[in-house]
Coordinates of C-alpha atoms and ligand atoms in Angstrom, one line a residue:
M1 CA 27.4 241.5 -13.6
V2 CA 25.6 239.4 -16.2
K3 CA 21.8 239.9 -15.9
K4 CA 19.9 236.8 -14.9
P5 CA 17.0 235.6 -17.1
R6 CA 13.6 236.3 -15.6
F7 CA 12.4 232.8 -16.2
K8 CA 14.0 229.4 -15.6
R9 CA 11.7 227.2 -17.8
I10 CA 9.6 228.5 -20.7
I11 CA 7.1 227.2 -23.2
L12 CA 7.4 229.0 -26.6
K13 CA 4.4 228.7 -28.9
I14 CA 5.3 229.2 -32.5
S15 CA 2.3 229.4 -34.8
G16 CA 2.3 228.3 -38.4
E17 CA 1.7 231.8 -39.5
V18 CA 5.1 232.8 -38.1
L19 CA 6.9 229.9 -39.8
V20 CA 5.5 230.7 -43.2
G21 CA 7.3 234.1 -43.1
E22 CA 7.2 235.9 -46.4
E23 CA 6.4 232.7 -48.3
E24 CA 2.8 232.0 -49.5
Y25 CA 2.7 228.5 -48.1
G26 CA 4.8 226.1 -46.1
I27 CA 7.9 226.8 -44.1
S28 CA 10.3 229.7 -44.6
S29 CA 13.9 228.4 -44.1
R30 CA 15.0 231.9 -43.3
V31 CA 12.5 232.3 -40.5
I32 CA 13.0 228.9 -39.0
S33 CA 16.8 229.4 -38.9
A34 CA 16.4 232.8 -37.4
I35 CA 14.1 231.5 -34.7
S36 CA 16.5 228.6 -34.0
R37 CA 19.4 231.0 -33.5
E38 CA 17.3 232.9 -31.0
I39 CA 16.3 229.8 -29.1
K40 CA 20.0 228.9 -29.0
E41 CA 20.8 232.2 -27.4
V42 CA 18.1 231.6 -24.8
T43 CA 19.4 228.1 -23.9
T44 CA 23.0 229.4 -23.5
R45 CA 21.6 231.6 -20.6
G46 CA 20.6 228.4 -18.8
V47 CA 16.9 228.6 -19.6
Q48 CA 15.1 225.4 -20.1
V49 CA 13.0 225.6 -23.3
A50 CA 10.1 223.6 -24.7
V51 CA 8.4 224.6 -27.9
V52 CA 4.9 223.9 -29.1
V53 CA 4.5 224.2 -32.9
G54 CA 1.3 225.1 -34.7
G55 CA 0.3 223.9 -38.1
G56 CA -1.8 226.6 -39.7
N57 CA 0.8 227.2 -42.4
L58 CA 0.1 223.7 -43.7
F59 CA -3.4 222.7 -42.7
R60 CA -6.1 224.0 -40.5
G61 CA -8.9 221.8 -39.4
V62 CA -11.7 224.3 -39.2
D63 CA -11.0 225.6 -42.7
A64 CA -11.2 222.1 -44.2
S65 CA -14.4 221.3 -42.2
S66 CA -16.0 224.5 -43.5
R67 CA -15.5 223.1 -47.0
G68 CA -17.3 219.9 -46.1
M69 CA -14.7 217.6 -44.6
D70 CA -15.5 215.8 -41.4
R71 CA -14.2 218.0 -38.6
A72 CA -12.4 215.3 -36.6
T73 CA -10.6 214.0 -39.6
A74 CA -9.6 217.5 -40.6
D75 CA -8.3 218.2 -37.1
Y76 CA -6.2 215.0 -37.2
M77 CA -4.7 216.2 -40.5
G78 CA -3.9 219.5 -38.7
M79 CA -2.2 217.7 -35.9
L80 CA -0.1 215.8 -38.5
A81 CA 0.9 219.2 -40.0
T82 CA 2.3 220.2 -36.6
V83 CA 4.6 217.2 -36.7
I84 CA 6.0 218.3 -40.1
N85 CA 6.7 221.7 -38.6
G86 CA 8.2 220.1 -35.5
L87 CA 10.7 218.1 -37.6
A88 CA 11.6 221.2 -39.6
L89 CA 12.3 223.0 -36.4
Q90 CA 14.3 220.1 -35.0
D91 CA 16.4 220.1 -38.1
A92 CA 17.0 223.9 -37.9
L93 CA 17.8 223.8 -34.2
E94 CA 20.3 221.0 -34.6
K95 CA 22.0 222.8 -37.5
A96 CA 22.4 225.7 -35.0
G97 CA 24.0 223.3 -32.6
V98 CA 21.1 222.8 -30.2
P99 CA 20.3 219.3 -29.0
T100 CA 16.6 218.6 -29.4
R101 CA 13.9 215.9 -29.0
V102 CA 10.5 215.9 -30.7
Q103 CA 7.7 214.4 -28.7
S104 CA 4.4 213.8 -30.5
A105 CA 1.0 213.6 -28.9
I106 CA 0.1 211.2 -31.7
E107 CA 2.4 208.2 -31.7
M108 CA 4.8 208.1 -34.6
R109 CA 7.7 206.1 -33.4
Q110 CA 9.8 206.4 -36.5
V111 CA 10.0 210.1 -36.4
A112 CA 9.3 211.3 -32.9
E113 CA 9.2 210.1 -29.3
P114 CA 5.7 209.7 -27.9
Y115 CA 4.8 212.4 -25.4
I116 CA 6.0 211.3 -21.9
R117 CA 5.9 214.1 -19.4
R118 CA 8.7 212.9 -17.1
R119 CA 10.9 212.2 -20.1
A120 CA 10.3 215.7 -21.4
L121 CA 11.4 217.1 -18.0
R122 CA 14.5 215.0 -18.1
H123 CA 15.4 216.2 -21.6
M124 CA 15.1 219.8 -20.4
E125 CA 17.2 219.2 -17.4
K126 CA 19.9 218.0 -19.8
A127 CA 19.6 221.2 -21.7
R128 CA 17.8 219.7 -24.7
V129 CA 15.0 221.7 -26.3
V130 CA 11.9 219.6 -26.4
I131 CA 9.5 220.2 -29.3
F132 CA 6.0 219.2 -28.6
A133 CA 4.2 218.2 -31.8
G134 CA 0.7 216.8 -32.5
G135 CA -1.1 219.4 -30.4
T136 CA -3.0 217.9 -27.5
G137 CA -3.7 214.8 -29.6
N138 CA -7.4 215.5 -29.7
P139 CA -9.6 217.1 -32.3
Y140 CA -11.5 220.3 -31.5
F141 CA -8.5 221.7 -29.7
S142 CA -5.8 224.1 -30.8
T143 CA -2.0 224.2 -30.4
D144 CA -2.5 227.2 -28.2
T145 CA -4.4 224.9 -25.8
A146 CA -1.6 222.4 -26.2
A147 CA 0.9 225.1 -25.2
S148 CA -1.2 226.0 -22.1
L149 CA -1.6 222.3 -21.2
R150 CA 2.1 221.4 -21.6
A151 CA 3.1 224.6 -19.8
M152 CA 1.1 223.4 -16.8
E153 CA 2.4 219.9 -17.0
I154 CA 6.0 220.8 -17.1
G155 CA 5.7 223.6 -14.6
A156 CA 6.8 226.4 -17.0
D157 CA 7.1 229.9 -15.6
V158 CA 5.6 231.6 -18.6
L159 CA 4.0 230.9 -22.0
L160 CA 5.6 233.0 -24.7
K161 CA 3.3 233.3 -27.7
A162 CA 5.3 234.3 -30.8
T163 CA 3.1 236.0 -33.4
K164 CA 3.6 238.2 -36.4
V165 CA 2.3 241.4 -34.7
D166 CA 3.7 243.4 -31.8
G167 CA 1.2 242.2 -29.1
V168 CA -2.6 242.2 -28.5
Y169 CA -4.6 245.0 -30.1
D170 CA -8.2 246.1 -29.8
S171 CA -8.7 245.4 -33.5
D172 CA -6.6 243.8 -36.2
P173 CA -3.6 246.0 -36.7
M174 CA -3.1 244.6 -40.2
K175 CA -6.5 246.0 -41.3
N176 CA -7.0 249.0 -39.0
K177 CA -4.2 251.6 -38.7
E178 CA -5.8 253.1 -35.6
A179 CA -5.7 249.8 -33.7
L180 CA -4.5 250.3 -30.1
K181 CA -2.0 247.9 -28.5
F182 CA -2.5 246.8 -24.9
D183 CA 0.6 246.6 -22.6
R184 CA -1.2 244.5 -20.1
L185 CA -4.4 242.6 -19.9
S186 CA -6.2 240.4 -17.5
Y187 CA -7.3 236.9 -18.7
I188 CA -10.9 237.9 -18.1
D189 CA -10.6 241.0 -20.4
V190 CA -9.2 238.8 -23.1
L191 CA -12.2 236.6 -22.8
K192 CA -14.8 239.4 -22.3
K193 CA -13.5 241.6 -25.1
N194 CA -13.2 238.5 -27.3
L195 CA -9.7 239.5 -28.3
R196 CA -9.0 236.4 -30.4
V197 CA -5.3 236.3 -29.5
M198 CA -5.8 232.7 -28.3
D199 CA -8.9 230.6 -28.1
A200 CA -11.0 230.7 -24.9
T201 CA -10.0 227.2 -23.9
A202 CA -6.3 228.1 -23.9
V203 CA -6.9 231.4 -22.1
S204 CA -9.1 229.9 -19.4
L205 CA -6.6 227.1 -18.7
C206 CA -3.9 229.7 -18.1
M207 CA -6.3 231.8 -16.0
D208 CA -7.2 228.9 -13.7
N209 CA -3.6 228.0 -13.2
H210 CA -2.2 231.6 -13.0
L211 CA 0.2 231.1 -15.9
P212 CA 1.4 234.4 -17.4
I213 CA 1.3 234.8 -21.2
I214 CA 3.5 237.2 -23.2
V215 CA 2.3 237.8 -26.7
F216 CA 5.0 239.3 -28.9
N217 CA 6.3 239.8 -32.4
A218 CA 8.6 236.9 -33.5
R219 CA 9.7 238.8 -36.6
K220 CA 11.7 241.3 -34.5
K221 CA 15.2 240.0 -34.0
G222 CA 16.1 239.4 -30.3
N223 CA 12.5 239.5 -29.0
I224 CA 12.5 236.0 -27.7
L225 CA 15.6 236.7 -25.5
R226 CA 14.1 240.1 -24.5
A227 CA 11.0 238.4 -23.3
V228 CA 13.0 235.8 -21.4
M229 CA 15.1 238.4 -19.7
G230 CA 12.0 240.2 -18.5
E231 CA 12.3 243.2 -20.8
K232 CA 9.2 244.9 -21.9
V233 CA 8.0 243.3 -25.2
G234 CA 4.5 242.9 -26.6
T235 CA 1.5 242.4 -24.3
I236 CA 1.5 240.6 -20.9
I237 CA -1.6 238.7 -20.0
G238 CA -2.2 237.7 -16.4
D239 CA -0.3 238.4 -13.2
M240 CA 3.4 238.9 -13.6
G241 CA 4.6 241.1 -10.7
Ligands
LIG1 N1 -5.3 220.6 -33.8 C1 -6.2 219.8 -33.2 N2 -5.9 219.5 -31.8 C2 -4.9 220.1 -31.1 C3 -4.0 221.0 -31.8 C4 -4.2 221.2 -33.2 O1 -7.1 219.3 -33.7 O2 -4.7 219.8 -29.9 C5 -5.5 220.8 -35.3 C6 -6.5 221.8 -35.7 O3 -7.2 221.3 -36.8 C7 -5.7 223.0 -36.0 C8 -4.5 222.4 -36.6 O4 -4.2 221.2 -35.9 O5 -6.4 223.8 -37.0 C9 -3.2 223.3 -36.6 O6 -3.1 223.8 -35.3 P1 -3.3 225.4 -35.0 O7 -4.4 225.9 -35.8 O8 -3.5 225.6 -33.5 O9 -1.9 226.0 -35.5 P2 -1.4 227.5 -35.5 O10 -2.6 228.4 -35.7 O11 -0.7 227.8 -34.3 O12 -0.5 227.6 -36.7

């Protein structure tokens, strides 16, 4: 008997820091192709997939505003960066044979569809991977918040947050060898302990709407599929039976 996936519809959040891979800046073609192959594997199991891409590998609003740039302008630049990543992911997915559509929260007709919820749902029903770019379309937000928001809107069963570490730790595992990894966490613990895995807006949106989050390492081959199949990977935040 072939095992059934645990989830029918997922939102996969891929941050810029995953896409940069071993490069210093920009997009690693090795990483983006590897992730695309994994997404393909997930779709062949009949799972509907939407992806929210970050932009931190290209531009981060807060960093630029700390150097004196107007925050809203810097954030719009950050949102444009996510469109660049979205197009790169679309290219890699289509090379892997996966039909995709990019929908941007900031209108950009020549390169992407505008974000239209019902249209996104239709694409997913037709087994197309929908890439949500442009974040929420608003400054002062993050692509993690965009992922939570879109997850709610499309009725996703889970938010899979792909990172470059194995899950949520009590301190930065890149800096502290003694850092402890959590297997499970409640939303409120993430907020109270200030665990910085996601910003508070994103976490509280998931909390209010009971959306489970799985934080896992995207660098380990097969992890996306493992998470979708319900195998134990990374850290689970929230209620998930
Ligand atoms: N951003 C924004 N509103 C959003 C999503 C993103 O203003 O709804 C901007 C913000 O400046 C952010 C940048 O886009 O720094 C890139 O997104 P993010 O930092 O979330 O990307 P990641 O850390 O996932 O790579």
